[in-house]
Each structure stands twice: as structure tokens, then as C-alpha cells.
Short mmCIF file of C-alpha atoms in Angstrom, two decimals:
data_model
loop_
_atom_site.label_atom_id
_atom_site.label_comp_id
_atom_site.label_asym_id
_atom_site.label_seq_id
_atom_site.Cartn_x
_atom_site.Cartn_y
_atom_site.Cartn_z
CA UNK A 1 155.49 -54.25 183.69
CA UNK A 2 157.76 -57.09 182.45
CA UNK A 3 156.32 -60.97 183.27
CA UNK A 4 159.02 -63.82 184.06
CA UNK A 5 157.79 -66.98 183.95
CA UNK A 6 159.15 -69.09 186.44
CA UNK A 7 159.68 -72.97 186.28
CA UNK A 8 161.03 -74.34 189.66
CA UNK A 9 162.82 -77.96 188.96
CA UNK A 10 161.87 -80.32 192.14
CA UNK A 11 164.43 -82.81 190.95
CA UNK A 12 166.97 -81.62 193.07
CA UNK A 13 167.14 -81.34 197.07
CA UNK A 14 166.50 -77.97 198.14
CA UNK A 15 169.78 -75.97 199.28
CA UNK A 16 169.59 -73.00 201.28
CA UNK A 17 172.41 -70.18 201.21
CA UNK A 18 173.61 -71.12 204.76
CA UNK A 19 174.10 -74.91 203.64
CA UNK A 20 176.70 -73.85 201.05
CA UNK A 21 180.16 -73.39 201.60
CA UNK A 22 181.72 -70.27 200.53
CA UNK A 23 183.13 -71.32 197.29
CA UNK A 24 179.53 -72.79 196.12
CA UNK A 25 177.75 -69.81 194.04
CA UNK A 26 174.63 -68.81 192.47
CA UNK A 27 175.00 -68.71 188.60
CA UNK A 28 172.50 -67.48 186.16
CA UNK A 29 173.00 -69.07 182.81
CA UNK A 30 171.68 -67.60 179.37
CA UNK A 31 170.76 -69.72 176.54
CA UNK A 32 168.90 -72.11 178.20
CA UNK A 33 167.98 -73.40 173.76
CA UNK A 34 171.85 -74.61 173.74
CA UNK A 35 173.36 -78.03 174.35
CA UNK A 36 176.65 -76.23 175.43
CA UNK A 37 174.57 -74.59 178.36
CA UNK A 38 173.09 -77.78 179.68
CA UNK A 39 176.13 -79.25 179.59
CA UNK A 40 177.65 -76.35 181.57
CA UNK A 41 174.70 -76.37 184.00
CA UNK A 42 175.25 -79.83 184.70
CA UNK A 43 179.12 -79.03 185.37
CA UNK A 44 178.49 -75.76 187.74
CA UNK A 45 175.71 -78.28 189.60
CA UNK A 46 177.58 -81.16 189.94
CA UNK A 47 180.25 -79.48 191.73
CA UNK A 48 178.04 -77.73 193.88
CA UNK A 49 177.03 -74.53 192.58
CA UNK A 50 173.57 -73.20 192.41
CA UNK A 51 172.04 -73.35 188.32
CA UNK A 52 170.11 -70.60 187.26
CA UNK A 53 169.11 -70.04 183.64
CA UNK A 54 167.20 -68.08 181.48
CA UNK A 55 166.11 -68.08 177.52
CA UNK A 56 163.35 -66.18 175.70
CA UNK A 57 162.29 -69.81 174.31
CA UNK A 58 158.77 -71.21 176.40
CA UNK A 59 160.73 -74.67 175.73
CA UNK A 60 164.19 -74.94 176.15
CA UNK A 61 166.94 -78.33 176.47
CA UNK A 62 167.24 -77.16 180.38
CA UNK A 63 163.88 -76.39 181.02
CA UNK A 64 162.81 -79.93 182.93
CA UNK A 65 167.08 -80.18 183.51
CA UNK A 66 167.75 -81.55 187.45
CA UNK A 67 170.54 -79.57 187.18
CA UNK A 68 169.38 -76.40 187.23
CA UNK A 69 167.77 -74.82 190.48
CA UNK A 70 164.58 -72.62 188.52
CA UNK A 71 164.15 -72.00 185.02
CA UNK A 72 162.59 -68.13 183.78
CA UNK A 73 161.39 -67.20 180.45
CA UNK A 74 162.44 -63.82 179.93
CA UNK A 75 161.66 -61.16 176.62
CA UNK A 76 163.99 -61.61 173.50
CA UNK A 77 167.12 -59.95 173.71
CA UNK A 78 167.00 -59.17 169.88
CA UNK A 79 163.29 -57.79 169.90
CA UNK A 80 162.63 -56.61 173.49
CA UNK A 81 166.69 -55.66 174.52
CA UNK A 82 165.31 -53.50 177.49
CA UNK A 83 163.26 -55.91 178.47
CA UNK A 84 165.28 -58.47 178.53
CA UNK A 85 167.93 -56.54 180.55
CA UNK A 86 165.22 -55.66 183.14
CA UNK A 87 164.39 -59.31 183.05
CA UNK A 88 168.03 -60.19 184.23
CA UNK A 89 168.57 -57.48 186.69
CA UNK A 90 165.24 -58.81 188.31
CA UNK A 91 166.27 -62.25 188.44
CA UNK A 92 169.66 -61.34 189.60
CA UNK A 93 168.49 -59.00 192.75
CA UNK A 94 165.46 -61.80 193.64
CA UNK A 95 167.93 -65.00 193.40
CA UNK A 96 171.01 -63.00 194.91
CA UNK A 97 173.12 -64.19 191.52
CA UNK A 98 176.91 -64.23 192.17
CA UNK A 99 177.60 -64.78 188.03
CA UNK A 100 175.65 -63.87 185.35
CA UNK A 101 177.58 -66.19 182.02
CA UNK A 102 176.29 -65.93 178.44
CA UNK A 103 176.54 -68.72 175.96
CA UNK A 104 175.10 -67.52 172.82
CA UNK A 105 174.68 -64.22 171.25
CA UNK A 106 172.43 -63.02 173.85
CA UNK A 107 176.46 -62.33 175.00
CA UNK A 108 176.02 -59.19 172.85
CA UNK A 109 172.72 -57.65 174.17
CA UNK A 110 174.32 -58.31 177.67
CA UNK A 111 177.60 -56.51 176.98
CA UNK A 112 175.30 -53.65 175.71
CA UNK A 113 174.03 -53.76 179.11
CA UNK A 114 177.12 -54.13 181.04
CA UNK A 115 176.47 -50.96 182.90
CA UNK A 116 172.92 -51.41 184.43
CA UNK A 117 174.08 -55.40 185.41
CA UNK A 118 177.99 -55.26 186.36
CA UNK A 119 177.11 -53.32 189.63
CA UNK A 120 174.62 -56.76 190.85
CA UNK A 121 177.15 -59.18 189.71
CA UNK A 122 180.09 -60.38 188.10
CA UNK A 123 179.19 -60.52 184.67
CA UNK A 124 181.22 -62.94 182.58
CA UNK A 125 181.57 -60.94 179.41
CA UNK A 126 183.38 -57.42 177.58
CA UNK A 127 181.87 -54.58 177.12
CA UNK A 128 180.42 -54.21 173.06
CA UNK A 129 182.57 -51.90 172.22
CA UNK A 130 185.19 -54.91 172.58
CA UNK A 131 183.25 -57.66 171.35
CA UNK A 132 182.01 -55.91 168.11
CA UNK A 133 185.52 -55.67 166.43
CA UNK A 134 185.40 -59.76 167.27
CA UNK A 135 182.57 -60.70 165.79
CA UNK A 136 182.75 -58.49 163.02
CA UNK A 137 184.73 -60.78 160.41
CA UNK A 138 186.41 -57.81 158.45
CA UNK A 139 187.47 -56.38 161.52
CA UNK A 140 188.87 -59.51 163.22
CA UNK A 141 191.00 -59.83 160.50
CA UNK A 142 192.12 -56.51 160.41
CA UNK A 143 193.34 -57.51 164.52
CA UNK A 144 195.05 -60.37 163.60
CA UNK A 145 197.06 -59.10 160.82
CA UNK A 146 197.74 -56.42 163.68
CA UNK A 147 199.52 -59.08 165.84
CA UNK A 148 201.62 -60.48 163.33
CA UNK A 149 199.48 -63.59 162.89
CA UNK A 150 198.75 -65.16 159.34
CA UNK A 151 195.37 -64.42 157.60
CA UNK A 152 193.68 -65.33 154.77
CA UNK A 153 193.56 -62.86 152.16
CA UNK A 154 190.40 -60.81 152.81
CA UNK A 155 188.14 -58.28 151.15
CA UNK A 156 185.80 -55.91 152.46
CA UNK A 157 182.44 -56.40 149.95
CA UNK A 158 180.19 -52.88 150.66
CA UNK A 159 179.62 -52.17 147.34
CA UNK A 160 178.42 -54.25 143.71
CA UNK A 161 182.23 -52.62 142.72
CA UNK A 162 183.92 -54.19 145.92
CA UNK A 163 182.23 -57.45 144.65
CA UNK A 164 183.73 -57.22 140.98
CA UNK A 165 187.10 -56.37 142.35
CA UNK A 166 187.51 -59.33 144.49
CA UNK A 167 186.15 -61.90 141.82
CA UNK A 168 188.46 -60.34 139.31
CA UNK A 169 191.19 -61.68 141.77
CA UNK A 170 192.91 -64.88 140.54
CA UNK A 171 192.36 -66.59 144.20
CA UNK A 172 189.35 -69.16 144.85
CA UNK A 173 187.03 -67.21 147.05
CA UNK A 174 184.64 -68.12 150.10
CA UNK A 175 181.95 -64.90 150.38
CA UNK A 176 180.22 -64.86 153.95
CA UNK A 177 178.35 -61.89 155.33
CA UNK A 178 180.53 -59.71 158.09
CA UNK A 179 177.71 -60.97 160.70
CA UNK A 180 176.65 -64.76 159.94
CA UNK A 181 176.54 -68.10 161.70
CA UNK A 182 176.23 -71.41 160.75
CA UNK A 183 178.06 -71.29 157.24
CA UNK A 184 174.42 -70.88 156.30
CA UNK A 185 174.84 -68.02 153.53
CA UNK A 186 178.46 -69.15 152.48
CA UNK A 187 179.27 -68.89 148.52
CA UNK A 188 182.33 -70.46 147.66
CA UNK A 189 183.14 -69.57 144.34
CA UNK A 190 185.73 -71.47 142.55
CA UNK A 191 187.81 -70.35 139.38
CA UNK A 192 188.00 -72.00 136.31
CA UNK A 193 191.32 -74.72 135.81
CA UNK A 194 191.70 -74.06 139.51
CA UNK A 195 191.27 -77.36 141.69
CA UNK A 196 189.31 -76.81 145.03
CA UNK A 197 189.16 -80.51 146.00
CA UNK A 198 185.46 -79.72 146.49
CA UNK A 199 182.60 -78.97 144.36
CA UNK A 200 182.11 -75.65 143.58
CA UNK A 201 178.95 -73.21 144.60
CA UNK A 202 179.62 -71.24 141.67
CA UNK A 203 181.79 -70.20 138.42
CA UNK A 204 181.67 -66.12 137.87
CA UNK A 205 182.67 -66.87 134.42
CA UNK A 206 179.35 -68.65 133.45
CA UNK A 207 176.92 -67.27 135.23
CA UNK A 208 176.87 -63.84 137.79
CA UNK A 209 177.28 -64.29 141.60
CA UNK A 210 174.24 -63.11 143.47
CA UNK A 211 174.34 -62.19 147.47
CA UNK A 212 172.21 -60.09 149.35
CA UNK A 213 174.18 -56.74 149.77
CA UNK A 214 172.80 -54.02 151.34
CA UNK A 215 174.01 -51.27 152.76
CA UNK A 216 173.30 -52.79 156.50
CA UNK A 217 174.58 -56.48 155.64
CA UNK A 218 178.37 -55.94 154.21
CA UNK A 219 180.14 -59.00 153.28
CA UNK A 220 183.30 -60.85 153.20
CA UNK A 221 185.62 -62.46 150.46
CA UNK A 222 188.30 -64.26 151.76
CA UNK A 223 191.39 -66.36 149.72
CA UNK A 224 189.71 -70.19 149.89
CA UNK A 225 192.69 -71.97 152.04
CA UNK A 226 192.49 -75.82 151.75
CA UNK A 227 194.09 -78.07 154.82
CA UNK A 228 192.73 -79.24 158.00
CA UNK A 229 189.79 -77.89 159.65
CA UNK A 230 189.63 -76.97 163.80
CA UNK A 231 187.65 -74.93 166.16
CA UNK A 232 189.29 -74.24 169.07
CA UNK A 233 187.45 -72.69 172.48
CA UNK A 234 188.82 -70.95 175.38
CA UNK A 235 188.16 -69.21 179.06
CA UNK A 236 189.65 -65.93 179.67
CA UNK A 237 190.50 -63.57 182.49
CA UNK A 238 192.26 -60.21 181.70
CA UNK A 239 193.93 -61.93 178.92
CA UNK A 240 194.92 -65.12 180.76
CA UNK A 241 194.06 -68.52 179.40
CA UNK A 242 192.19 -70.48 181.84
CA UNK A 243 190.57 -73.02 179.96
CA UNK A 244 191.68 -74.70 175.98
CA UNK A 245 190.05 -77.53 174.12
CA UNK A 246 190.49 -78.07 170.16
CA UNK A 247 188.37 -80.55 167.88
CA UNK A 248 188.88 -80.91 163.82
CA UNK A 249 185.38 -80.78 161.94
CA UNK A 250 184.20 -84.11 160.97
CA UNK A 251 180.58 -84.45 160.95
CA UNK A 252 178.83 -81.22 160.34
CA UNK A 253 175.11 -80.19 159.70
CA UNK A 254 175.23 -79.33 156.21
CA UNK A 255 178.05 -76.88 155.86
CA UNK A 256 177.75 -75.33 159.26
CA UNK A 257 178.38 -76.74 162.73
CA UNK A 258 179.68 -79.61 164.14
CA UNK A 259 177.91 -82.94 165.29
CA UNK A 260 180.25 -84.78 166.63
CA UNK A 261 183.71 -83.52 168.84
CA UNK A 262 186.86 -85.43 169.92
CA UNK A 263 189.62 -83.54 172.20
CA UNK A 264 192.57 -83.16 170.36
CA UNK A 265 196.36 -81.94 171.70
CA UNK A 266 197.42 -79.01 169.44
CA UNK A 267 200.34 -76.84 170.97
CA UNK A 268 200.04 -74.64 167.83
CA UNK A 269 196.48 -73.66 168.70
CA UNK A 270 196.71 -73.23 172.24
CA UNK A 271 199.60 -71.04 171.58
CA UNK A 272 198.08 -68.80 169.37
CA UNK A 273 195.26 -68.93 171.48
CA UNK A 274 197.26 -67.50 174.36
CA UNK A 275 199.15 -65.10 172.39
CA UNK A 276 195.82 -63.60 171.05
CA UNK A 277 193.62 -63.54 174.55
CA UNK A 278 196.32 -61.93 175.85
CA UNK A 279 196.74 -59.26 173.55
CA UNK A 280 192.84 -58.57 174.40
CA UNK A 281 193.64 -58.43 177.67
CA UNK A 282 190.38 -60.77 176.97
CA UNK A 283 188.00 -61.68 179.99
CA UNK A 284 184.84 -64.32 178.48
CA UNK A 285 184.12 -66.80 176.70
CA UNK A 286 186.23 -67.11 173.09
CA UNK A 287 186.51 -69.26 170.28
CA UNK A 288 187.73 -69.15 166.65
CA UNK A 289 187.43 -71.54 163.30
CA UNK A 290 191.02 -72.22 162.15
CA UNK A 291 192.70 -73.81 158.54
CA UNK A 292 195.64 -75.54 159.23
CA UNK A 293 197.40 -75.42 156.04
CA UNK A 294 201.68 -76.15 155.98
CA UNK A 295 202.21 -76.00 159.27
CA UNK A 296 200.55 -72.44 159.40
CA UNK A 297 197.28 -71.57 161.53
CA UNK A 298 194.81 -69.37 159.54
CA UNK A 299 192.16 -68.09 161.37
CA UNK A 300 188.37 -67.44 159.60
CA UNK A 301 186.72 -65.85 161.91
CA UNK A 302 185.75 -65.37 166.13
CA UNK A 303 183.14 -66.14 167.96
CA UNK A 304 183.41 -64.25 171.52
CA UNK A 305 180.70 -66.93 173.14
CA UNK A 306 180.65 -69.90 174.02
CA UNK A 307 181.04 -73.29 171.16
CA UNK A 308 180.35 -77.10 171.67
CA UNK A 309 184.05 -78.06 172.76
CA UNK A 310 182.36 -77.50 176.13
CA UNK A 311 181.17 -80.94 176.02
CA UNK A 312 184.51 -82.59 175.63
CA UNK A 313 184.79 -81.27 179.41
CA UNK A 314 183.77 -83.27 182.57
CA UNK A 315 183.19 -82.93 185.85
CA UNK A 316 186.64 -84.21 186.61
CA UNK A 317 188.18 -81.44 184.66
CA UNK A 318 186.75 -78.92 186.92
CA UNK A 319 185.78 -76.46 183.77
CA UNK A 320 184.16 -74.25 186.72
CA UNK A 321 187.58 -73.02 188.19
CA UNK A 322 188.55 -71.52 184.80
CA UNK A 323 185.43 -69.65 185.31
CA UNK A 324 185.14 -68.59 189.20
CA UNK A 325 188.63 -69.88 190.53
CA UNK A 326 191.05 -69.55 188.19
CA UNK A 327 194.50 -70.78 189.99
CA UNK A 328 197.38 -69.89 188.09
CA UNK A 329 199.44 -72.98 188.97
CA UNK A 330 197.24 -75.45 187.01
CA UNK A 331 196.23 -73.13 183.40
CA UNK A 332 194.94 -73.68 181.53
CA UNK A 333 192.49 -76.25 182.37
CA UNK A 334 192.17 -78.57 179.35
CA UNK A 335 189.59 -82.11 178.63
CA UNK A 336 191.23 -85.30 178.70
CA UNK A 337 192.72 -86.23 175.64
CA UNK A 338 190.36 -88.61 173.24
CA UNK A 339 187.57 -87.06 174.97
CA UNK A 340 184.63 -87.30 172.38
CA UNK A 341 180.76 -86.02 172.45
CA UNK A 342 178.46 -86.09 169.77
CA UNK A 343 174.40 -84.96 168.99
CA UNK A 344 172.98 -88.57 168.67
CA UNK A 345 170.21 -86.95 167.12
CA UNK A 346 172.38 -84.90 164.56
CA UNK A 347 174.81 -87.83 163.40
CA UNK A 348 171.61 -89.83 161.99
CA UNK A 349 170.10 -87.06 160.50
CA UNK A 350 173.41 -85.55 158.90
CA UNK A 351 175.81 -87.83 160.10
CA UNK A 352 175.02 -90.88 158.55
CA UNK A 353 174.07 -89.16 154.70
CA UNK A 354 177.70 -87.49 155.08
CA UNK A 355 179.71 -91.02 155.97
CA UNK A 356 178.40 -92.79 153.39
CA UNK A 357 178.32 -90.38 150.46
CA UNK A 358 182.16 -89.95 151.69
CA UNK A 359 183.33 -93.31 152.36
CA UNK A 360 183.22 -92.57 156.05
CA UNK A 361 180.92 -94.93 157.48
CA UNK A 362 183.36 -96.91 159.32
CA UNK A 363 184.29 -93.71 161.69
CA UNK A 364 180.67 -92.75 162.09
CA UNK A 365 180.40 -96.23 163.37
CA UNK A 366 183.03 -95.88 165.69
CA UNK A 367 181.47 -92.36 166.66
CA UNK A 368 178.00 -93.48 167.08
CA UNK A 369 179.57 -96.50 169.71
CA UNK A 370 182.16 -94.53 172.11
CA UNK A 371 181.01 -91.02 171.82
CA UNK A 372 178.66 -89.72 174.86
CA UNK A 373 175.52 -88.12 173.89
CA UNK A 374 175.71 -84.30 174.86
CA UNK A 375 172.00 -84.39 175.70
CA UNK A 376 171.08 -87.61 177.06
CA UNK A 377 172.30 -88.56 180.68
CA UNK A 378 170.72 -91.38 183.04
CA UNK A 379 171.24 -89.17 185.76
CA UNK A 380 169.34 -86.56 183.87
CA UNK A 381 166.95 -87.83 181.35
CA UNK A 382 164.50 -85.47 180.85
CA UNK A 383 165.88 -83.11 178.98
CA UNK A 384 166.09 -85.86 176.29
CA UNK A 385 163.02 -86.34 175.99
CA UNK A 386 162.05 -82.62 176.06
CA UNK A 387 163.66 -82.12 172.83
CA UNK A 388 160.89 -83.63 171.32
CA UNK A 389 159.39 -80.52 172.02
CA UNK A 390 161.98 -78.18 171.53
CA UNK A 391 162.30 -79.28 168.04
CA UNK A 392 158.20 -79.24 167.88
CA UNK A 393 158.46 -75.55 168.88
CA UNK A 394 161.24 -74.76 166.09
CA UNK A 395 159.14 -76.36 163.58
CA UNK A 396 156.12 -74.43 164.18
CA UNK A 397 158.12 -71.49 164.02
CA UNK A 398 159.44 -72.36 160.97
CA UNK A 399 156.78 -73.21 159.09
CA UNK A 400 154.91 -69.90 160.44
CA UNK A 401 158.26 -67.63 159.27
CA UNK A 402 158.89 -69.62 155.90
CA UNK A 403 162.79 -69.92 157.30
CA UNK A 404 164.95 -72.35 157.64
CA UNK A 405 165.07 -74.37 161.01
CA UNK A 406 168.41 -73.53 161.60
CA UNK A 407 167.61 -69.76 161.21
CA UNK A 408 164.33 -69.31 163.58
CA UNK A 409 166.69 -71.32 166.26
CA UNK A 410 168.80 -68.24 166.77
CA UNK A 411 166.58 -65.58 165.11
CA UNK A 412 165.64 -63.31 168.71
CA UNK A 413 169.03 -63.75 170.44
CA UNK A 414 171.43 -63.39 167.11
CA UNK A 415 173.04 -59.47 166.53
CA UNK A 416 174.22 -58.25 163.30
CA UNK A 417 175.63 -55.11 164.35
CA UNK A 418 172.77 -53.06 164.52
CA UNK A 419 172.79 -50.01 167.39
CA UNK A 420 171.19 -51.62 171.35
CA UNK A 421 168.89 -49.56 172.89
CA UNK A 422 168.98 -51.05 176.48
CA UNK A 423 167.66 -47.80 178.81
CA UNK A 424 165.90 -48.72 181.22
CA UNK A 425 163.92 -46.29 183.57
CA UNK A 426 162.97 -48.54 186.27
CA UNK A 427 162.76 -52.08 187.68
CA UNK A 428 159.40 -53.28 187.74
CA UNK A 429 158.10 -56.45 189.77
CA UNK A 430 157.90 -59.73 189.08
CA UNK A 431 154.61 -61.31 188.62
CA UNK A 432 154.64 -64.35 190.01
#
């Protein structure tokens, strides 16, 4: 029998199904761990739709969140997939769920489920069979060359003689597994007389280059591009573009994601942006890590979930039409202009290192003293001061796995391509 855990928020006034008008809904949420699903919680909620969310995490940024209606702990969608799609269905049937939306990779063990869910609810996200060839960063590039659209020069690494053959090419190199997050395993390996503008990871001709290749865990080499840096998000029905918002990368954690986010206008993005949703026929959540180099957009890779530019939206912008009430006449739905967000928390830890070892500490200022806090709200403070032990939680983890923090934060919901056994036989109770 599978056990939810249950954690009913008494923050919020009680709303039955009769007091809500037609257009209010009942949303379940995944990735309850993320600051980009608190932040949509508190968007669906403060409109007046009904928050639901679940994570495989005992503490999680929404767990104590007034936003959302009841909180479940479900079984890890990495190590317990049929579980974890019993879980959902269970939830979904007891709460009477209108939307099931994914925010993290969990999107992947849900797609692979997509047939025992889709006939409770509308489930925000393709089938795997369409989000594979996404996330997969050989294959994405593969697409986009497809369409016509510039790429970065890009090598398929399967074999120690794939590896040799793309460092014996004269091009500065960036080597990434096809499945990876974060930046965390990126080499960039920079030829000799060749300037990068950045220090380099490694030099083949003095010493070898070393990455774990196995026959499960292909990589990537791709032509190092130098220019501008963006990540650009977007909302999709059916290949229509219901919702854009672009930031550069300024403050990062290490080498891998971003701290701190300001909306910028950039018709060249949400054009390409259009031009490749649509040639998905896409329906979900999308986003991709762009080089702006000469005028020409080169994408790096996809993420088919959801990415932090959520939290340049606001409840003004109405993000939750471009999910539920998409209406043509107003598409896409975009964040005010010189909308910024940051991770307090982040830009002291990383931030602050980063501006002054690069001159910078002048904008962090200005960051740290007009950009809102994605976690911290007076309306809602307790997440805030959960995250004491959210972070508490990763570190024991840590410690007990000898891995890094950022790794044991996404270690049971990430998916590297491996096959999804998600049969389930029948739906057991809940035990309350």
C-alpha cells in the first residue's frame, strides 16, 4: 500500500467547491523543493485558484506556504516511479484536481505516465517520447539544425575515439554529458594560442582530458561560442506561445544557475521561441540557454520544465491564463519590463565572491537593493524561514551520500534517459 503524508496549511480561509466560480480550479503542483513552484503557487492562489502540491522531500520551500491549500509527501519519482504515479492519481481522484503542472524533472516520470493520469486531468506536459529528443542535448541539436536555426558545432562523444576526434578539432570546446544540469560536470577545454576570454578547465596538449564515459552516460562537445549569455522561458499550447520572459546570466552559483533575474525585451528570442514551439506543435512548460554572438541566437541546450524567469512574473501579469485560459488576443503574456528577482540567500553566498573578484560590486549593490526576494514575502513568511530546514535536510543528505549539495537537491526527481517502468496494477488507499 502506498502512504501520503498529508500537511493541511490553516493559513488560508477554507473554500469549498460551491464558493468558487467556474474559472477558479484545483491545481496540483510538483516540485514542491523549487523556488519557481512557490512562486507559481502563490500566483495560481492569489488569483483564486485552489494550490495543491506534492514533492518526495519531508521538507520542502511550500511546505508551511499560505498559498497552497494541503501539502503531500509522495515516493520519489526517480526511485519509486510507480509509486509515485499511484501517489498522484490518488491525490488527483481524492482532491478532484482540474491540472496536474510539473516544474522540475519529475516532468519526465509524469510524461512516462501520461496514460494512467491524462484520463483524471489535464496534465500540463508531452508525452516522453516528445520530451526525450528535448532534453537529450545531441538530439536537440540535431532538431534545430532541422529547422534551419543556427547551432553550435556539436559532437556526439560515445566512444574514447569520438573523444580524440573532437579534441583533434581546431575549435575551443565545452564537453557536457547528453543528460546534465547545473553546468556541474562542464569541461571547457581551451586550445593553445587560442583566446577564450576566460580561464581555461583544461589544455589537451599538456595533460589528457578525463570524463566519465560510459556506455549509459554519452557526452557532448560543442564549438565554445563567446557573446552574451540568456535563458529564455516559455508557456505552450499546441505550439502556441502563451507566455515569454528572457533574462541574461549575471550572478550564477558557480558555473551553473542563475541567482539573480531581470526581464529583458528581446524580439530575437521571442521569435525564435515562437518559431520553434510551434514547430513542436509544443504544449508545457519550455525553456532553452542561448549565446548571442553577432547578431545570431545559438542555442545550447532545452530544458522542457519549468526555469526561474517565473519569478520575474506577478500577479498583475496574470501568468495563470497562459496556463488555463489562454486568449489569443493578448499572447503571449510577458513580465513587465525591468522586472527583477533574485535568491537573497544565493547572491551573498555566490553573489558577493563573484562581484568583487569581477569588478562587479557596484551592480550587486544595486541588485541586492531593488530586486524582490523570490522566497521571502510579508504576506507569506514562513516559507523563509523554513529554508532553514530545507537546507538542514540537503546537508544531511549530503554529508550521508559524500555528493555535492547541489547534486542530492535533484538526485530522486532528475532522469538521464534511462527506460520508466510506471505499471501500475491497482490504486491502493490512502492512509491517512
Amino acid at each position: 500500500m502506498t502512504s501520503i503524508s498529508t500537511d493541511s496549511n490553516q493559513t488560508r480561509s477554507e473554500k469549498t467547491q460551491s464558493d468558487q466560480t467556474q474559472s477558479h480550479q484545483t491545481i496540483l503542483l510538483t516540485g514542491g523543493r523549487a523556488p519557481v513552484t512557490l512562486d507559481l503557487a502563490r500566483q495560481f492562489a492569489a488569483v483564486g485558484h485552489r494550490v495543491l502540491v506534492a514533492d518526495s522531500l519531508p521538507h520542502q520551500l511550500c511546505t508551511c506556504s499560505a498559498a497552497v491549500d494541503k501539502n503531500f509527501v509522495v515516493p520519489s519519482p526517480r526511485q519509486q516511479t510507480a509509486a509515485y504515479i499511484t501517489a498522484l492519481k490518488e491525490i488527483i481522484e481524492a482532491e478532484q484536481v482540474n491540472w496536474l503542472i510539473p516544474t522540475c524533472e519529475e516532468v519526465f516520470y509524469i510524461s512516462a505516465g501520461l496514460e494512467q493520469l491524462a484520463p483524471l486531468c489535464r496534465v500540463f506536459a508531452e508525452p516522453l517520447a516528445k520530451l526525450e529528443p528535448l532534453h537529450n542535448k545531441w538530439t536537440f541539436i540535431q532538431r534545430v539544425q532541422t529547422l534551419g536555426l543556427s547551432a553550435p558545432k556539436t559532437w556526439l562523444i560515445q566512444t574514447e575515439a569520438d573523444l580524440k576526434a573532437a579534441l583533434a578539432e581546431p575549435e575551443q570546446l565545452v564537453l557536457k554529458p547528453v543528460y546534465s544540469r547545473f553546468a556541474s560536470q562542464v569541461q571547457i577545454v581551451a586550445k593553445p594560442g587560442i583566446e577564450l576570454g576566460i580561464e581555461p578547465i583544461k589544455q589537451p596538449e599538456q595533460q589528457p582530458v578525463e570524463i566519465d564515459l560510459r556506455p549509459d552516460k554519452p557526452w557532448v562537445a560543442q564549438a565554445f561560442v563567446t557573446g552574451d549569455h540568456y535563458c529564455a522561458y516559455g508557456v505552450a499550447h499546441a505550439g502556441q506561445l502563451t507566455a515569454f520572459a528572457a533574462y541574461p546570466t549575471v550572478f550564477t552559483a558557480g558555473a551553473g544557475s542563475c541567482i539573480y533575474f531581470e526581464s529583458i525585451e528581446h524580439p530575437g528570442l521571442l521569435d525564435w521561441m515562437k518559431t520553434f514551439v510551434a514547430a513542436e506543435a509544443f504544449t508545457g512548460q519550455i525553456a532553452f540557454d542561448f549565446i548571442e554572438s553577432d547578431d545570431v541566437l545559438y542555442p545550447l541546450e532545452c530544458n522542457p520544465r519549468a526555469i526561474s524567469a517565473i519569478h520575474l512574473f506577478s500577479k498583475r501579469d496574470r501568468l495563470d491564463h497562459a496556463f488555463l485560459e489562454p486568449d489569443e488576443q493578448s499572447l503571449p503574456i510577458q513580465p513587465q519590463q525591468a522586472s527583477t528577482a533574485m535568491i537573497s540567500l544565493a547572491m551573498w553566498l555566490y553573489g558577493l565572491p563573484s562581484a568583487i573578484a569581477t569588478h562587479r560590486l557596484g551592480l550587486w549593490l544595486q541588485a541586492i537593493f531593488t530586486a524582490k526576494d523570490v522566497i521571502f514575502q510579508w504576506r507569506d513568511p514562513l516559507p523563509a524561514l523554513h529554508m532553514g530546514m530545507v537546507l538542514l535536510q540537503f546537508i544531511r543528505l549530503s554529508v550521508q551520500r559524500r555528493q555535492s549539495l547541489q547534486r542530492v537537491s535533484t538526485q530522486d526527481i532528475e532522469w538521464d534517459g534511462a527506460p520508466i517502468e510506471v505499471s501500475v496494477p491497482r490504486l491502493p488507499k490512502i492512509d491517512r
